[in-house]
Coordinates of C-alpha atoms in Angstrom, one line a residue:
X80 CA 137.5 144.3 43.5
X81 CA 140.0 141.5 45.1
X82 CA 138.0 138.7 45.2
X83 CA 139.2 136.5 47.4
X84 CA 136.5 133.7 47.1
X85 CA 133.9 133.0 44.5
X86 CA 130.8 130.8 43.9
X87 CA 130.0 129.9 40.3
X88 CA 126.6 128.0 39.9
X89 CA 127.5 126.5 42.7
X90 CA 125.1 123.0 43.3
X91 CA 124.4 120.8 45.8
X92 CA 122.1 118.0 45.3
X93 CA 121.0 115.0 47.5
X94 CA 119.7 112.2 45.8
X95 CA 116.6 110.4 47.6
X96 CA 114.1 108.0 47.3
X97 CA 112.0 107.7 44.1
X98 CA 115.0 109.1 41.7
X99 CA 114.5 112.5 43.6
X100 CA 116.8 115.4 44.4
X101 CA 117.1 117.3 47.4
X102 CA 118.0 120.5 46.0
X103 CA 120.2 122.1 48.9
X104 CA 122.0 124.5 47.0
X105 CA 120.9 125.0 43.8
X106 CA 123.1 127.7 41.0
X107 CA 124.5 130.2 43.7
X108 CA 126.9 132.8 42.3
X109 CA 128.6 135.5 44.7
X110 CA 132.2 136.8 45.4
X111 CA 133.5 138.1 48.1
X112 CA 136.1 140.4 48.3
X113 CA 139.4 140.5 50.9
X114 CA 138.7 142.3 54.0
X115 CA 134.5 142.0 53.0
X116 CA 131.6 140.8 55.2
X117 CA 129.2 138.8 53.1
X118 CA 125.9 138.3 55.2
X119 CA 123.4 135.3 54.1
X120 CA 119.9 135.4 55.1
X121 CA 117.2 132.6 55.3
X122 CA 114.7 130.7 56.7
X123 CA 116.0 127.5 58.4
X124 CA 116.5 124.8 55.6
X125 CA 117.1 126.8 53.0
X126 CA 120.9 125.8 52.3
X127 CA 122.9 128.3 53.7
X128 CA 124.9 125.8 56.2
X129 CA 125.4 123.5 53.5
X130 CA 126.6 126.4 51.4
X131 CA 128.9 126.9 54.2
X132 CA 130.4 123.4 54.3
X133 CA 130.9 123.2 50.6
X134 CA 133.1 126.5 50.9
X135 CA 135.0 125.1 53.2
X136 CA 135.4 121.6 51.0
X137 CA 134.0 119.7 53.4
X138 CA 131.5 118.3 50.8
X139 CA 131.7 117.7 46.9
X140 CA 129.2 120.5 45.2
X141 CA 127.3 118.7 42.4
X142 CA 128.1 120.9 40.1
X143 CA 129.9 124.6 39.7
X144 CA 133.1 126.0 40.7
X145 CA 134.4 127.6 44.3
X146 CA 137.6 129.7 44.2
X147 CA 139.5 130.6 47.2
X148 CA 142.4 133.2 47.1
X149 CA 143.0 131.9 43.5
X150 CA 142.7 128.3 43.7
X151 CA 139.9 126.4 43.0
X152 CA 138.6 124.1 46.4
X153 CA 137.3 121.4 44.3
X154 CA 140.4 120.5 42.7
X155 CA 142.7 122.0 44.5
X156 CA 146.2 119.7 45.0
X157 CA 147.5 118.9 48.4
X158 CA 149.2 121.4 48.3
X159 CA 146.9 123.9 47.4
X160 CA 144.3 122.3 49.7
X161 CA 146.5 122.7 53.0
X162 CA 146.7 126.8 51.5
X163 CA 143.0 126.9 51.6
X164 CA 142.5 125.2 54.9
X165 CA 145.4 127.4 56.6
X166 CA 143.3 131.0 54.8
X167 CA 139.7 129.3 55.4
X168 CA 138.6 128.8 58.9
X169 CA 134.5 128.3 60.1
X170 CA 133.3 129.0 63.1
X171 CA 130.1 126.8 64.1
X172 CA 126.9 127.4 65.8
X173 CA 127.5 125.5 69.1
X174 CA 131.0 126.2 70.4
X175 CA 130.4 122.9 72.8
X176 CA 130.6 120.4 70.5
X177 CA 133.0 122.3 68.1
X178 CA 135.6 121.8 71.3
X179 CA 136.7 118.3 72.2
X180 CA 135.7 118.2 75.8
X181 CA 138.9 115.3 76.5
X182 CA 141.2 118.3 75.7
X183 CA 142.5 121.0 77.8
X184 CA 142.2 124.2 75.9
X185 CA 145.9 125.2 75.5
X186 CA 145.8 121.5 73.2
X187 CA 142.4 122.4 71.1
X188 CA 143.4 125.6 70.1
X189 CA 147.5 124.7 69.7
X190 CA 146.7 121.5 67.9
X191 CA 146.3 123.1 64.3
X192 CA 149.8 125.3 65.1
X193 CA 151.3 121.8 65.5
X194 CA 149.8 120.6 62.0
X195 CA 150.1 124.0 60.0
X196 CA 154.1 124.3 61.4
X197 CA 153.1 128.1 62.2
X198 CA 155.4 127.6 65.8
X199 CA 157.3 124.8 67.0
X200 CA 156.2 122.5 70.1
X201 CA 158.0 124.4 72.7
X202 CA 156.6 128.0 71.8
X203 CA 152.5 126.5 71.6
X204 CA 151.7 127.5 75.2
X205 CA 152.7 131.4 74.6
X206 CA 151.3 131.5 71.4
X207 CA 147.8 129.9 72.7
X208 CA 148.2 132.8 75.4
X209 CA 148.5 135.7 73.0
X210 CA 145.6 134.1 70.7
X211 CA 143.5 134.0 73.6
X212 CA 144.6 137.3 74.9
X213 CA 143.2 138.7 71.5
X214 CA 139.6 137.2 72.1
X215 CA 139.3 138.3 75.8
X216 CA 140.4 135.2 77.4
X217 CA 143.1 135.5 80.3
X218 CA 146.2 133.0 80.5
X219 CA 144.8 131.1 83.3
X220 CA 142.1 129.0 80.4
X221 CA 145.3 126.9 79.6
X222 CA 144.6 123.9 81.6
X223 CA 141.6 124.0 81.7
X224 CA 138.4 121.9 79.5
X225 CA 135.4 123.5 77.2
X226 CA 132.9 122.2 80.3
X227 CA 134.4 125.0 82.4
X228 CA 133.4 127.9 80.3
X229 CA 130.1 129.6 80.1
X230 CA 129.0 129.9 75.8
X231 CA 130.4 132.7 75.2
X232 CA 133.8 132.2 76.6
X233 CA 133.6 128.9 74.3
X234 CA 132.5 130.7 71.5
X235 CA 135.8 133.1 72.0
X236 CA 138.1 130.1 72.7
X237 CA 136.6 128.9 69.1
X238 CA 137.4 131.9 67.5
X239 CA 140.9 132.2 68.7
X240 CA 141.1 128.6 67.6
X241 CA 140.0 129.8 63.9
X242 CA 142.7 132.4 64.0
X243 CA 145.6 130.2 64.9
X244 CA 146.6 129.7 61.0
X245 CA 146.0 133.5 60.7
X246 CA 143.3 132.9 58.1
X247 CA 142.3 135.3 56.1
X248 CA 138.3 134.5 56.2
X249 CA 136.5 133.0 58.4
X250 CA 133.1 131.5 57.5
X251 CA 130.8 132.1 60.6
X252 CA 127.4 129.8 60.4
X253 CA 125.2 131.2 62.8
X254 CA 128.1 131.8 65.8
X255 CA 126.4 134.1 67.8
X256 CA 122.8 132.6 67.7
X257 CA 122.9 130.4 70.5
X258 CA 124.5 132.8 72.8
X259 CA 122.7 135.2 75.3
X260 CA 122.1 138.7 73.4
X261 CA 124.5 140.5 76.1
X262 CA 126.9 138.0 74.7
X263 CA 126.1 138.1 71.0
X264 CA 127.2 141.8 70.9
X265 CA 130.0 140.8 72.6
X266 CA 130.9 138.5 70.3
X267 CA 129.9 140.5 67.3
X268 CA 132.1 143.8 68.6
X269 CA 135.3 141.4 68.7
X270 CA 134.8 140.1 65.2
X271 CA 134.6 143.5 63.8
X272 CA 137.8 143.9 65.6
X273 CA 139.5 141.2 64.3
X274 CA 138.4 142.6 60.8
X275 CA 139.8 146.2 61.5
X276 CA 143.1 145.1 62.8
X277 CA 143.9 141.5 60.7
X278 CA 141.9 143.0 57.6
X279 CA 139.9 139.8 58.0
X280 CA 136.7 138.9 55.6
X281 CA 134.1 137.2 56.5
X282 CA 130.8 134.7 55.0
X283 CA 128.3 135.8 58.4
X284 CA 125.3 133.3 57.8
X285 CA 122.5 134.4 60.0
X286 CA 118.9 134.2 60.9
X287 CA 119.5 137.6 62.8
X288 CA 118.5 140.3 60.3
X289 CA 119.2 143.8 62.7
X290 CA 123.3 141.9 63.2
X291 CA 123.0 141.5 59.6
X292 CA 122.6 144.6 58.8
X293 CA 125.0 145.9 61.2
X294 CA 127.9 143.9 60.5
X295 CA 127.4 143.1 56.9
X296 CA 128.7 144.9 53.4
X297 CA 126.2 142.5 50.6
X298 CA 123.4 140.5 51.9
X299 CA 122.2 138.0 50.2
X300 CA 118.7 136.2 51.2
X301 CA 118.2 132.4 50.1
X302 CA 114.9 130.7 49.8
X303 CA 115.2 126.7 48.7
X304 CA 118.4 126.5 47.9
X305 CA 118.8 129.9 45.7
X306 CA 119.5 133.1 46.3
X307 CA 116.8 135.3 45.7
X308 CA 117.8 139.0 45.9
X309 CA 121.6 140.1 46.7
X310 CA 122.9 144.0 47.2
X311 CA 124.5 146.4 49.2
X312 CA 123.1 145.8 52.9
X313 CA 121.8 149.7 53.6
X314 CA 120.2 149.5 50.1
X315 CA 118.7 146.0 50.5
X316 CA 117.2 146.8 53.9
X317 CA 115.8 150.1 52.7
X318 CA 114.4 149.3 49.5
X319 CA 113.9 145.3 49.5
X320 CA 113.6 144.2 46.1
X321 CA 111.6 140.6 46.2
X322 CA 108.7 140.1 47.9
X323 CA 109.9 137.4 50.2
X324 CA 113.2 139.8 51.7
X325 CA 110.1 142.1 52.0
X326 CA 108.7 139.9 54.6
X327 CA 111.5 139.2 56.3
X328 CA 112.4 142.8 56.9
X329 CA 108.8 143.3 57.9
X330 CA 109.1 141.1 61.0
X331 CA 112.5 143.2 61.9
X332 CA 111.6 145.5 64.9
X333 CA 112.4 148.7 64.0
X334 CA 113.5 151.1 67.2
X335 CA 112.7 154.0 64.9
X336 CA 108.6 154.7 65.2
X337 CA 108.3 156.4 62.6
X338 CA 109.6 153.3 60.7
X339 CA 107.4 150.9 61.4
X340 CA 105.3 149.1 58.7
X341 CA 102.7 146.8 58.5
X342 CA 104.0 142.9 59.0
X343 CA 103.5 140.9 56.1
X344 CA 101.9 137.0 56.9
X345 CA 103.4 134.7 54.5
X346 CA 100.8 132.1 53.8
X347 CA 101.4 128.4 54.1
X348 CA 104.6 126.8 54.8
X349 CA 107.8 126.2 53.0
X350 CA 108.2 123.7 50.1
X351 CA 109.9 120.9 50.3
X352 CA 113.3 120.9 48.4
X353 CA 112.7 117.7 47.1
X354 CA 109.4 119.0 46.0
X355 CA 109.7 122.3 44.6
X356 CA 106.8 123.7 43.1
X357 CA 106.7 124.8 39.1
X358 CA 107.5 127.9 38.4
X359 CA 109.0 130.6 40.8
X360 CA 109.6 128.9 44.5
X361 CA 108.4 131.1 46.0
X362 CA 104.8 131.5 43.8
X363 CA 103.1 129.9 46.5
X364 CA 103.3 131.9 49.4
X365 CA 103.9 135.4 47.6
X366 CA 101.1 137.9 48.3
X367 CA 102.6 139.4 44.9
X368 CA 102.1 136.6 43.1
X369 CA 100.4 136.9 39.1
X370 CA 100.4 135.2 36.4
X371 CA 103.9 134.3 35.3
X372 CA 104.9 133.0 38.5
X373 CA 103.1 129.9 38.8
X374 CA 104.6 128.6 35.2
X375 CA 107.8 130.4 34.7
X376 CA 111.1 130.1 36.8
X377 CA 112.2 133.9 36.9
X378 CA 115.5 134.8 35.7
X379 CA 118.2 135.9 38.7
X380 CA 119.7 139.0 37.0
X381 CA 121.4 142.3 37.6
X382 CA 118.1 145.3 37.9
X383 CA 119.9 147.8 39.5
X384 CA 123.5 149.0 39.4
X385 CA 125.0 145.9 41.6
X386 CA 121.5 144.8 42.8
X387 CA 120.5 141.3 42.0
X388 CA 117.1 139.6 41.8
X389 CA 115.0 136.6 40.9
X390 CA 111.5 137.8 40.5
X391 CA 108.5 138.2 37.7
X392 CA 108.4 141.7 39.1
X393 CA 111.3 142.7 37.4
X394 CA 111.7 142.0 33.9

């Protein structure tokens, strides 16, 4: 497999009060391969945006190595670093404030053409045409500002922004969940584009398990700052390994009748990350749980042919 980036007990700890650690992201390991769609799954707080930011070295990991496209992010030289930034590009959740409303779009998306030297001055208006031509958007968007756009036309004028450096990933935290779902699969139909005909991969974080499944090649599912379970999506949603990405799947509507399961009720809510509880994390809502759980931290190790875990369950 290319990789092109890779996570190596990867960290990310917040000190607080009372010598405590926020445990954010805690010993997260996955690659991701050029031209791949990794989708991460979670409940909210459970580290993926921070995961996000640290792959894009906008914050120091505690501890553990990220690779992009060879070079390591937290060391990487100046040189090295402007590399990464021109091949690693994020889309946010809220195209609004990711858009400077003081500038007219043909200046927000041609600003980072300007810095990365990819044209010269005099070419930035027919190149910000052609990137928004890719993404939907018709010429006349030049002059105008983000407040004029409905949320997914921002959303579009963000991507095209991403692709100005022609990247080659793009790290999408949660980009289509504020928009309408008209929009989403809009949205979703022209990243899968963009991944066809630039060979684009992609990090698709995501509280949205059916556009998960659809646009994903691994999932992974975090719960307090680890990843639980990780595989190849079709087999993941099939045959869930750990009993929390069981009850996620079961609140998944299923078109299919003949699919449908019984919901599973996780009891109680979830642990603090500065207060995680003994054992396995997850011990104390697991309707699976016995006796190991409650004592012993289980091991996150390969089970299946390329099918990760972190439960008692499998020893």
């Amino acid at each position: 497999m290319n990789e092109l980036l890779k996570l190596e007990r990867t960290k990310k700890y917040f000190p607080v009060k009372g010598n405590r650690f926020l445990k954010a992201v805690d010993d997260v390991s996955f690659s991701v391969a050029a031209g791949g769609v990794f989708g991460l799954v979670g409940e909210s707080g459970c580290g993926k945006s921070t995961l996000a930011r640290l792959i894009l070295g906008l914050m120091e990991p505690t501890g553990g190595e990220i690779f992009f496209d060879g070079m390591n992010v937290i060391t990487a030289t100046r040189h090295e670093l402007s590399r990464i930034r021109r091949g690693l590009q994020i889309i946010f959740q809220d195209p609004l404030a990711s858009l400077n409303p003081r500038k007219r779009i043909q200046d927000a998306v041609g600003e980072s053409l300007l810095i990365n030297d990819v044209v010269k001055r005099r070419e930035i208006r027919d190149h910000v045409a052609h990137l928004l031509g890719k993404v939907g958007m018709d010429e006349d968007a030049l002059g105008r500002y983000p407040h004029e756009f409905s949320g997914g036309q921002r959303q579009r004028i963000c991507i095209a922004r991403a692709l100005a450096v022609n990247p080659k990933m793009i790290v999408a935290d949660e980009a289509i969940s504020s928009l309408d779902v008209s929009i989403q699969a809009q949205i979703l139909n022209l990243l899968e584009d963009l991944r066809r005909d630039n060979g684009l991969a992609y990090v698709f974080i995501s509280h949205n398990l059916l556009t998960v499944e659809h646009f994903s090649d691994t999932v992974a599912v975090m719960y307090l700052g680890k990843i639980v379970e990780m595989s190849a999506t079709e087999e993941l949603f099939n045959d869930p390994l750990h009993p929390y990405t069981e009850a996620l799947l079961s609140a998944v509507p299923k078109p299919d009748v003949g699919k449908k399961g019984k919901r599973i009720i996780l009891e109680g809510d979830v642990p603090s990350p500065v207060h995680i509880p003994p054992g396995c994390p997850f011990h104390t809502r697991c309707p699976k749980r016995f006796e190991p759980c409650d004592k012993e931290v289980p091991v996150y190790k390969e089970v299946k042919n390329q099918r990760w875990v972190s439960c008692h369950l499998w020893v």
